[in-house]
Short mmCIF file of C-alpha atoms in Angstrom, two decimals:
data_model
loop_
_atom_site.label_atom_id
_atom_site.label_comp_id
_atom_site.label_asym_id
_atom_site.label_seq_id
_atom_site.Cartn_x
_atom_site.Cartn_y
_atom_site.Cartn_z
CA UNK A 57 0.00 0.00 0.00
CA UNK A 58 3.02 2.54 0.90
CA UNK A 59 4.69 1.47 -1.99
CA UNK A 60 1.62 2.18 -4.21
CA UNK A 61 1.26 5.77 -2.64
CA UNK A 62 5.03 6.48 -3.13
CA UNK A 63 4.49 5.22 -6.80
CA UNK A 64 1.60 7.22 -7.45
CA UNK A 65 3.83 10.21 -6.08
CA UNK A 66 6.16 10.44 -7.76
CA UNK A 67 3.96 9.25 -11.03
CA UNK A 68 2.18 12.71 -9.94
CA UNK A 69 4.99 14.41 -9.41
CA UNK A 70 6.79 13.76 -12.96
CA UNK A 71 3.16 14.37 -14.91
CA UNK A 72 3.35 17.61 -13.16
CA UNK A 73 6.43 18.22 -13.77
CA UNK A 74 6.62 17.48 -17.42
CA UNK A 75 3.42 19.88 -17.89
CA UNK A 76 4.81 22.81 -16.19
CA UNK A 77 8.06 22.59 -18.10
CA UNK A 78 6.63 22.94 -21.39
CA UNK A 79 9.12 23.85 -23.49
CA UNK A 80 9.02 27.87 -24.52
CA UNK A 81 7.50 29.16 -27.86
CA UNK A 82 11.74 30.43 -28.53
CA UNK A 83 12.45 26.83 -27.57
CA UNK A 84 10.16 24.70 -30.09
CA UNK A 85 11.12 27.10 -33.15
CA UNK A 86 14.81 26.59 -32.22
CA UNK A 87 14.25 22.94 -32.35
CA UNK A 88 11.46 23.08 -35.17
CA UNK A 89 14.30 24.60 -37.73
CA UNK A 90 16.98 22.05 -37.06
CA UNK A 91 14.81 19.29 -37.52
CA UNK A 92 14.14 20.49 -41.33
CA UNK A 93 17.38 21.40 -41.39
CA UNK A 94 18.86 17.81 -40.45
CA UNK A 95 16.35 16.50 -42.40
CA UNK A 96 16.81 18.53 -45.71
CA UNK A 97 20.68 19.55 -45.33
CA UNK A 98 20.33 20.50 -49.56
CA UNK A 99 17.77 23.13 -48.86
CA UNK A 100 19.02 26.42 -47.86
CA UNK A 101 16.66 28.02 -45.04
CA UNK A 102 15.50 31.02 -47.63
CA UNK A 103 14.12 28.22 -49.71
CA UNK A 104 11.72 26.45 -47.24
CA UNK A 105 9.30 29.36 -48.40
CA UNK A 106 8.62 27.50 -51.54
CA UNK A 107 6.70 24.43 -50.11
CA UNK A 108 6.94 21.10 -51.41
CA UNK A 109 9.29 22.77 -54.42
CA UNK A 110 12.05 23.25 -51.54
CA UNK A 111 13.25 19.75 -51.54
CA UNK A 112 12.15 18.53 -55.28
CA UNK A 113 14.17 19.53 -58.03
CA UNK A 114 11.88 17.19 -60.01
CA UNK A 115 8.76 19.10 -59.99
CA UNK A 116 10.30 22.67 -59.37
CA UNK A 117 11.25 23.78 -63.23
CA UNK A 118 8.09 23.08 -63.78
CA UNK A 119 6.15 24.89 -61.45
CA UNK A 120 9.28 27.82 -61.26
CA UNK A 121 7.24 28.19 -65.27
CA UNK A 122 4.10 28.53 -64.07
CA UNK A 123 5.11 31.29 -61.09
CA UNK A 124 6.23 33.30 -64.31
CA UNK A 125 2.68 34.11 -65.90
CA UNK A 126 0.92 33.46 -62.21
CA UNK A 127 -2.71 31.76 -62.34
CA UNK A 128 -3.42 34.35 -59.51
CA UNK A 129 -2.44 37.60 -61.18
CA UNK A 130 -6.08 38.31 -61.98
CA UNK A 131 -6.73 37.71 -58.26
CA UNK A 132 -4.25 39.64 -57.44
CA UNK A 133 -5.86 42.38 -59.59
CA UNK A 134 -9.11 41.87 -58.51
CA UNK A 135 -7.97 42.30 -54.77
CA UNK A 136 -6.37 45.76 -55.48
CA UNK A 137 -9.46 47.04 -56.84
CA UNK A 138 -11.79 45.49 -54.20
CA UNK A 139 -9.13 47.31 -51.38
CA UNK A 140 -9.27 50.84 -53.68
CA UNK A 141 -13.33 50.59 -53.62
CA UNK A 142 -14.27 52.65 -51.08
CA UNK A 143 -17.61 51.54 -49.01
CA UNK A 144 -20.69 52.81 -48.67
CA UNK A 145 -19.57 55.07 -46.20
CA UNK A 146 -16.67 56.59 -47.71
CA UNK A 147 -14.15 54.76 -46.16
CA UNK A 148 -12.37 51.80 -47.38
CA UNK A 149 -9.76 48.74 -45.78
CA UNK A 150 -6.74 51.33 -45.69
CA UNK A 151 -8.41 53.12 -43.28
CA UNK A 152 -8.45 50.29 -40.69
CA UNK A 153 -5.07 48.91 -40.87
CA UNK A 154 -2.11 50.10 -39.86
CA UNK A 155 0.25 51.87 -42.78
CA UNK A 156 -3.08 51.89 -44.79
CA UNK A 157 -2.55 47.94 -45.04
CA UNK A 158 0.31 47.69 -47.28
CA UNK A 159 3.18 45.64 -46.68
CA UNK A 160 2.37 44.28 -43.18
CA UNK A 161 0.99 40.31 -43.78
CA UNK A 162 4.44 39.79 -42.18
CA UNK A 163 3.06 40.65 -38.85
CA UNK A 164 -0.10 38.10 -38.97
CA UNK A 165 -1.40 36.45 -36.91
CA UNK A 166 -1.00 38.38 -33.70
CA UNK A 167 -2.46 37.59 -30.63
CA UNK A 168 -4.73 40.64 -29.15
CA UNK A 169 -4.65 41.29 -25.49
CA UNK A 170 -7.77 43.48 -25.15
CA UNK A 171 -9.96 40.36 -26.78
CA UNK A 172 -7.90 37.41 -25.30
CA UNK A 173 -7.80 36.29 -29.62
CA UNK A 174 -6.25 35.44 -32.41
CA UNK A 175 -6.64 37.77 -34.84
CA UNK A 176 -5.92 36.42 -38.36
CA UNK A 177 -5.84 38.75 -41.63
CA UNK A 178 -8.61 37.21 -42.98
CA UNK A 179 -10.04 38.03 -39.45
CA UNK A 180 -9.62 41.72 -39.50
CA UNK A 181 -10.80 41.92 -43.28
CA UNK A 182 -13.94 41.22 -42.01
CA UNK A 183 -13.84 42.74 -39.06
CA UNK A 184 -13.39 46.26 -40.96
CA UNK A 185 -16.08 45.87 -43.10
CA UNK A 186 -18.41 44.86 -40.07
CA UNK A 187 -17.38 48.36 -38.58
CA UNK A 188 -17.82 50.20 -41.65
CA UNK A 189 -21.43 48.74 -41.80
CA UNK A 190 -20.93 45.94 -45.31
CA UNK A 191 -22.06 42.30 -44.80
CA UNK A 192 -18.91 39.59 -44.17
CA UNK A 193 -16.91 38.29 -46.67
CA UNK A 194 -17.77 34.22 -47.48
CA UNK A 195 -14.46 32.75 -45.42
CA UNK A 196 -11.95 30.43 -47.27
CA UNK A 197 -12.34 31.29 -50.72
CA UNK A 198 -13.98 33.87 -53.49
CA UNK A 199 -13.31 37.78 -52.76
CA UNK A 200 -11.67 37.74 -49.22
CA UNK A 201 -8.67 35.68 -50.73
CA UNK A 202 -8.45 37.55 -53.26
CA UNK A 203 -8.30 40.85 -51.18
CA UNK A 204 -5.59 39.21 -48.81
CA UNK A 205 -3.75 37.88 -52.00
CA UNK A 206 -3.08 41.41 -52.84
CA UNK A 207 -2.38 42.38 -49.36
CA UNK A 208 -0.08 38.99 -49.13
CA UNK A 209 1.32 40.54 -52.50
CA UNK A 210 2.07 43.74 -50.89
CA UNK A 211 4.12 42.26 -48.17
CA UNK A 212 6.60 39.94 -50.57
CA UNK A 213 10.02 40.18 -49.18
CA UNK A 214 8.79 41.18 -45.75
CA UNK A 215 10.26 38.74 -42.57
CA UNK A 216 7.71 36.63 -40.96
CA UNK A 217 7.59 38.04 -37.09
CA UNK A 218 4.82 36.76 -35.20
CA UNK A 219 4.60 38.08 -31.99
CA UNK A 220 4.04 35.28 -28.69
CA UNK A 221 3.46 37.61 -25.87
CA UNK A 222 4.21 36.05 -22.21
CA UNK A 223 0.43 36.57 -21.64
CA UNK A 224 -0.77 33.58 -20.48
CA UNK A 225 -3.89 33.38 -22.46
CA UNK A 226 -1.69 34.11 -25.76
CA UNK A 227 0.96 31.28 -24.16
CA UNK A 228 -2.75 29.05 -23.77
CA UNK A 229 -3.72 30.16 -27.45
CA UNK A 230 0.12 29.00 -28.63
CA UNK A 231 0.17 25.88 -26.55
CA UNK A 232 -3.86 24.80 -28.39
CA UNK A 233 -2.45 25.29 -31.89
CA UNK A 234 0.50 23.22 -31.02
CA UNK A 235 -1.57 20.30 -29.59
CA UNK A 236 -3.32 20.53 -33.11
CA UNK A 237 -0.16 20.22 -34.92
CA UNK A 238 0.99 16.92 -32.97
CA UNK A 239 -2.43 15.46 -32.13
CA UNK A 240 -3.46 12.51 -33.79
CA UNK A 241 -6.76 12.76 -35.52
CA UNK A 242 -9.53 11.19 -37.71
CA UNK A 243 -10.60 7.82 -38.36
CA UNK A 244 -7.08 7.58 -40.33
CA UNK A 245 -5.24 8.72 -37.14
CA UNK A 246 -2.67 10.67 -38.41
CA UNK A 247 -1.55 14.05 -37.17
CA UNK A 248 -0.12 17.37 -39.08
CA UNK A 249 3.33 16.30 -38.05
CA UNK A 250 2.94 12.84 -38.76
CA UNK A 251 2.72 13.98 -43.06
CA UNK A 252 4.69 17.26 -42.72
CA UNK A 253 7.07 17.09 -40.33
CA UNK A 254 8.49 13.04 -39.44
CA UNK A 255 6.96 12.28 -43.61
CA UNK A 256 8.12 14.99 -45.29
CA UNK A 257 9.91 14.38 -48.30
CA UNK A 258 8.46 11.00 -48.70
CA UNK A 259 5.82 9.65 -50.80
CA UNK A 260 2.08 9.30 -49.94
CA UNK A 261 1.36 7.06 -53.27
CA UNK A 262 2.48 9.90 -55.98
CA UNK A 263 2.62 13.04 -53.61
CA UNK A 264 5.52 14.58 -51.79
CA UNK A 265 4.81 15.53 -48.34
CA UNK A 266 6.17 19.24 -48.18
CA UNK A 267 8.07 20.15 -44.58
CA UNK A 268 5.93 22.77 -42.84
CA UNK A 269 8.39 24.84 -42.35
CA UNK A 270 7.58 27.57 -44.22
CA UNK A 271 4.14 26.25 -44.92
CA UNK A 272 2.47 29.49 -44.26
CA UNK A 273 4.74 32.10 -46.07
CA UNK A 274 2.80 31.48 -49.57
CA UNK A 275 -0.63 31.54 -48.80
CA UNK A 276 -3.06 32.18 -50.17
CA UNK A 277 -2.59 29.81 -53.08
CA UNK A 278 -3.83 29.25 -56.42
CA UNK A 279 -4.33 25.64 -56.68
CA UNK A 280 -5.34 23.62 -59.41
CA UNK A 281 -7.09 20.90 -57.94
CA UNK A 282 -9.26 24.29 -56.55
CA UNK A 283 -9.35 26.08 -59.62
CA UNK A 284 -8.84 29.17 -57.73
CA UNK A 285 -7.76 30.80 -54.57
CA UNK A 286 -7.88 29.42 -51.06
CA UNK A 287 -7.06 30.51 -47.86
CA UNK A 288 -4.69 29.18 -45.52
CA UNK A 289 -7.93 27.75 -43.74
CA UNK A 290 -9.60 26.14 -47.09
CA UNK A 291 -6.08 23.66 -46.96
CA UNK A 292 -6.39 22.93 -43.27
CA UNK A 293 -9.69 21.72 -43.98
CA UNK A 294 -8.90 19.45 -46.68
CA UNK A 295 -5.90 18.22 -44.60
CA UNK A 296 -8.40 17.25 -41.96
CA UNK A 297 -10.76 15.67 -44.41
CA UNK A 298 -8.60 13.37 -45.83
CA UNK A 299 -7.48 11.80 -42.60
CA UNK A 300 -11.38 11.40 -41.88
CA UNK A 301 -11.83 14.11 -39.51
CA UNK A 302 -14.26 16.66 -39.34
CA UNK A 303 -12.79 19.55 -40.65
CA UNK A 304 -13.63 22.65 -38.35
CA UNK A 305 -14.96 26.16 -39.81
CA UNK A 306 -12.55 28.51 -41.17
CA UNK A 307 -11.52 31.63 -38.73
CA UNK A 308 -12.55 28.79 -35.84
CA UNK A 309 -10.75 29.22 -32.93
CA UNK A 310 -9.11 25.86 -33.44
CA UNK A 311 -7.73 26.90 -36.65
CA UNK A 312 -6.41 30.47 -35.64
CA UNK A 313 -4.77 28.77 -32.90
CA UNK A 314 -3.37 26.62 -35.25
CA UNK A 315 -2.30 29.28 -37.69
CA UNK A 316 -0.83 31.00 -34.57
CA UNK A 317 1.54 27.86 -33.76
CA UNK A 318 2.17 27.05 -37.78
CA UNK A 319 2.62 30.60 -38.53
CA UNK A 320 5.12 31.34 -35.72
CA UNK A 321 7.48 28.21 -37.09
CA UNK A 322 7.91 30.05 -39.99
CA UNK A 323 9.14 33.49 -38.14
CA UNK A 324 12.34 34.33 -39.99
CA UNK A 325 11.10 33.56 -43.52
CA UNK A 326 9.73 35.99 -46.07
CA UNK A 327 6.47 36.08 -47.10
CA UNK A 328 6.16 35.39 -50.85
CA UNK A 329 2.40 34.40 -51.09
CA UNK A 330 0.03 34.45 -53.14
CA UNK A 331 1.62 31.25 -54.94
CA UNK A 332 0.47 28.53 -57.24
CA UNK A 333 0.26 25.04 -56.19
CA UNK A 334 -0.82 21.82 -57.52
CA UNK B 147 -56.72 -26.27 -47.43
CA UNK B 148 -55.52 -28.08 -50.67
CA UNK B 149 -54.78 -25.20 -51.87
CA UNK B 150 -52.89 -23.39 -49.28
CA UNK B 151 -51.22 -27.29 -49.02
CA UNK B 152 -50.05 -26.48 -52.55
CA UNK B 153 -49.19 -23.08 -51.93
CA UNK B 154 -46.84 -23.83 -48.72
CA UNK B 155 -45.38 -26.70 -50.66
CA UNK B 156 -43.90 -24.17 -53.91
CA UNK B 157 -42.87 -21.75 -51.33
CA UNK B 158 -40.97 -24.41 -49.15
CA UNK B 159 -39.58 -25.74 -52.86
CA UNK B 160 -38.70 -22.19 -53.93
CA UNK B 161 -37.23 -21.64 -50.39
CA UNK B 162 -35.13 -24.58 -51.08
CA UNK B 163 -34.09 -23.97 -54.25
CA UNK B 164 -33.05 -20.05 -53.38
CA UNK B 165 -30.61 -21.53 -50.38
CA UNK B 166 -29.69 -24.11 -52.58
CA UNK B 167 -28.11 -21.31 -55.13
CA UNK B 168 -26.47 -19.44 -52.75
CA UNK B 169 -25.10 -22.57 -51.13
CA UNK B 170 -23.42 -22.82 -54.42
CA UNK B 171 -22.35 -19.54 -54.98
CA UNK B 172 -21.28 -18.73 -51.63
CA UNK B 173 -19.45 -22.85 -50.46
CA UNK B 174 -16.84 -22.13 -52.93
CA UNK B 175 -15.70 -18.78 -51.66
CA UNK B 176 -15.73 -19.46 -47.68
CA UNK B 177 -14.28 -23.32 -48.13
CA UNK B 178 -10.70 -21.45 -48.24
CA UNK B 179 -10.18 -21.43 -51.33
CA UNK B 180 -7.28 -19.73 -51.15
CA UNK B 181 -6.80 -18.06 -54.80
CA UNK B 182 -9.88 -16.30 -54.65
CA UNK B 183 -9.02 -14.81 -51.01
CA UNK B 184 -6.17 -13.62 -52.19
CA UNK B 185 -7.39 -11.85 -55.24
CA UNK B 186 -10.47 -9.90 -52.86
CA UNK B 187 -7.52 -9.02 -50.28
CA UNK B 188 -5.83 -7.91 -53.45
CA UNK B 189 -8.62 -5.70 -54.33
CA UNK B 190 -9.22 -4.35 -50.97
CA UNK B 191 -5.57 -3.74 -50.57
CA UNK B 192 -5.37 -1.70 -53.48
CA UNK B 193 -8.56 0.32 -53.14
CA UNK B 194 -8.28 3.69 -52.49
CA UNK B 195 -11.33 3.79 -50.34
CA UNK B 196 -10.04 1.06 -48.30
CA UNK B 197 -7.13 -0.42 -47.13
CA UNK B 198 -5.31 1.89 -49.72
CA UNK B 199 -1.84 -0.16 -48.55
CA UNK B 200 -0.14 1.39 -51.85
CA UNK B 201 -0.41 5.46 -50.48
CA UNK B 202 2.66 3.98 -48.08
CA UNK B 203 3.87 0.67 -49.56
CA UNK B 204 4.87 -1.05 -52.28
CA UNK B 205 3.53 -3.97 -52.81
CA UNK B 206 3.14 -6.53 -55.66
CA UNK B 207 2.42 -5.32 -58.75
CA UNK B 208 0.79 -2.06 -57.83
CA UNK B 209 1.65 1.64 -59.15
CA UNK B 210 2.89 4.89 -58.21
CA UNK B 211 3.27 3.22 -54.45
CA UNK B 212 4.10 5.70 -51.96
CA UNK B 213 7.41 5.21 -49.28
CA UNK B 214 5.87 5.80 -46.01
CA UNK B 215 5.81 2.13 -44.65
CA UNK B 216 8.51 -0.65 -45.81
CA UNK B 217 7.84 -2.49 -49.12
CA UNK B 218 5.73 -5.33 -48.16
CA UNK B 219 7.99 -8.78 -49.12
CA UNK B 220 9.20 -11.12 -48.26
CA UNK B 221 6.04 -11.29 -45.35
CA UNK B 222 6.33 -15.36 -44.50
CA UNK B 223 10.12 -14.29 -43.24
CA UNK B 224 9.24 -11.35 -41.74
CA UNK B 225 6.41 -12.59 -39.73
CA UNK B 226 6.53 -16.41 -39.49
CA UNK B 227 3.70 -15.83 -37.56
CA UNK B 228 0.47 -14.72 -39.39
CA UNK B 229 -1.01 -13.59 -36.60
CA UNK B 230 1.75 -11.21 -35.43
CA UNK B 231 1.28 -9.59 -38.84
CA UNK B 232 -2.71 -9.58 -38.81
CA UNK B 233 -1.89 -7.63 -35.62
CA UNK B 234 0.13 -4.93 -37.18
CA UNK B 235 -2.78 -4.34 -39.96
CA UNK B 236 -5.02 -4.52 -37.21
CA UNK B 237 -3.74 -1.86 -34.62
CA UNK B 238 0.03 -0.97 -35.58
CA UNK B 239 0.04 1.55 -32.71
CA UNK B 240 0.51 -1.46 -30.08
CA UNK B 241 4.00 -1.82 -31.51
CA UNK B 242 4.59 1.92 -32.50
CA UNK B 243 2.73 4.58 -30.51
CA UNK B 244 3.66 7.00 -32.75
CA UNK B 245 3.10 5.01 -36.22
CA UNK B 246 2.03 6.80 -39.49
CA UNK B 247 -0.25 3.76 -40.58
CA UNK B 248 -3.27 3.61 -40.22
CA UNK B 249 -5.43 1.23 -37.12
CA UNK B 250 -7.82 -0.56 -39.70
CA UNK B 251 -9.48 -3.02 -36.92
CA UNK B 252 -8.96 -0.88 -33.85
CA UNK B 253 -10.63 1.85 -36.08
CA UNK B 254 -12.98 0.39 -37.77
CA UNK B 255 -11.74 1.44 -41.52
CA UNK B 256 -11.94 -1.97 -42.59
CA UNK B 257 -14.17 -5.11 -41.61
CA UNK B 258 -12.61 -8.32 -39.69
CA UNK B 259 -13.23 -10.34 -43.27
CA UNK B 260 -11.48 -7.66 -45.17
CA UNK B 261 -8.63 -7.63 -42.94
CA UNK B 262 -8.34 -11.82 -42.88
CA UNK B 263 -8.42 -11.07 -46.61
CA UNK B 264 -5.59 -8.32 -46.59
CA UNK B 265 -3.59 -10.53 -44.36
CA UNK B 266 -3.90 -13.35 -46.89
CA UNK B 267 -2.69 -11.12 -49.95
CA UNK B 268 -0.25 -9.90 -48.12
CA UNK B 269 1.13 -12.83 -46.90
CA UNK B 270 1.62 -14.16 -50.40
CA UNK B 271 3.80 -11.71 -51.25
#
């Protein structure tokens, strides 16, 4: 009976223990870039930005031909003028972002203190038309990526710096879009990590599994299998899908706190979304 | 009462006669015959929409197989027990907490026949 206490203890003790010393945000990206880098010593770090292109020479001349006349340049387009129409009111999205929204995708997502969120770009799209008085943008596809494909398009060349404040509801927000990343899911059981972190660079039947680092630097993307745009929400979805788990809603909290976590791996890189993908 | 007689007797014939057929059909396939299993485990191996084996393994003759999992040879030296094997198809997280591939029985992705099928295709190779 002593012996069972003693066991249970320490058992308690070491659960405890391994919970409160979860390893920093600083700490996971440290070891999250010298994983890809052990595992794909041929890739320089710049060129994780290019997805599944950044470790296969195979399929990259062909694709590094279709970046030159872009599938998305009408989106692009099409963004610019929906961001230069002012609404109803007068005002228009330059008005609610910070250096009238050019150039600063880098800095999304951030985690907002006053609200306790996530707040995504998509996010605040809507969020400024909803204070200028104009109905939501559809989510995950259609207008609002093309309006952050131009705003994505705007911030080419600008370092990835998502902020993890020592906050402990941002830590909390961190921490649930990690548990996303690593937990298994679906009736296929597999988790994010499981096809794009321990997997990538091998095969699933014909595709290459692309390393997520980097993952989120060239979203939105022009796929395709899509035949359009998608948000960096639209893929998560069909991620989950195809591992036979119910996808969750785009701008979710689950998958803002995931975009916080996946987006945050990928601080030092520059954002060179939109892109075009298979 | 000769006529319901009559009646009862063709339904009791046709009765017979339908369990006869599938005796037939179905004797052939259960008594172990063991090239048939093999081709449905075949089948449900390579089916997308079910065991799918080929997304990590290659395996006999099929195409474009993916390199997840080990190529699947070899199996009767690898597992000289079947049912070490049918256990690895069947929940491969008991051996690998952590493993990739899929847990078709444990999950329910595939029935207990299509698995004894799998494991007899599989075992051929």
């Amino acid at each position: 009976m002593k012996k069972l206490l003693i066991a249970t203890l320490v058992l308690g003790l070491f659960g405890g223990a391994s919970l409160s010393v979860q390893a920093s945000p600083e700490q996971d990206l440290k070891e999250f870039r010298a994983y890809f880098k052990n595992r794909f010593p041929g890739t320089p770090f710049n060129d994780f930005v290019n997805g599944v292109y950044s470790i296969d020479a195979a399929s990259r001349e062909q694709w590094e031909e279709i970046e030159e006349f872009p599938p998305y340049e009408l989106n692009i387009e099409k963004g610019e003028t929906l961001f230069n129409t002012p609404f109803a009111n007068g005002k228009s999205y330059a008005d609610c972002f910070d250096k009238g929204g050019i150039g600063i995708a880098h800095r999304y997502p951030f985690f907002d203190q006053e609200s306790g969120q996530v707040i995504t770009l998509e996010g605040s799209i809507n969020a400024c038309r909803a204070v200028n008085g104009e109905k939501p943008l559809k989510w995950s596809k259609g207008a609002i990526a093309d309006v952050s494909a131009y705003m994505h398009y705007t911030s080419r060349g600008q370092v990835i710096n998502v902020v993890v404040p020592s906050d402990p509801a941002a830590q909390a927000a961190y921490q649930q879009g990690k548990n996303h990343f690593y937990a298994k899911r679906g009736q296929l059981n597999m988790s994010c990590a499981d096809c794009h972190a321990y997997n990538s660079g091998n095969k699933i039947r014909a595709d290459l599994l692309s390393p997520a680092l980097g993952h989120t630097s060239g979203f939105p993307v022009y796929r395709s299998k899509w035949g359009g745009m998608g948000t960096l929400h639209r893929r998560y979805g069909g991620c989950n899908k195809q591992v036979r788990a119910k996808p969750y809603k785009a701008q979710s909290d689950e998958y803002k706190t995931l975009e916080y976590f996946h987006s945050y791996m990928s601080n030092g890189l520059e954002i060179n979304g939109p892109s075009a993908r298979k | 009462m000769r006529h319901t007689a009559k009646k009862l007797f063709m339904t009791t014939f046709s009765l017979a006669a339908v369990i006869g057929a599938l005796l037939f059909t179905s004797f052939p396939a259960s008594a172990a015959d063991g090239a048939s299993v093999i081709e449905k485990g075949k089948a449900v191996a390579f089916d997308r929409k079910k065991g799918n084996c080929l997304a990590c393994h290659a395996m006999g003759d099929g195409t474009l197989p993916g390199n997840i999992g080990p190529p699947l040879i070899g199996m009767k030296a690898r597992f000289p027990d079947k049912a070490k094997m049918r256990a690895q198809i069947w929940d491969p997280t008991v051996a690998n907490p952590n493993s990739i591939m899929i847990p078709f029985g444990r999950n329910r992705v595939l029935s207990e026949e299509e698995i004894d099928q799998i494991v007899e295709y599989t075992y051929s190779l």
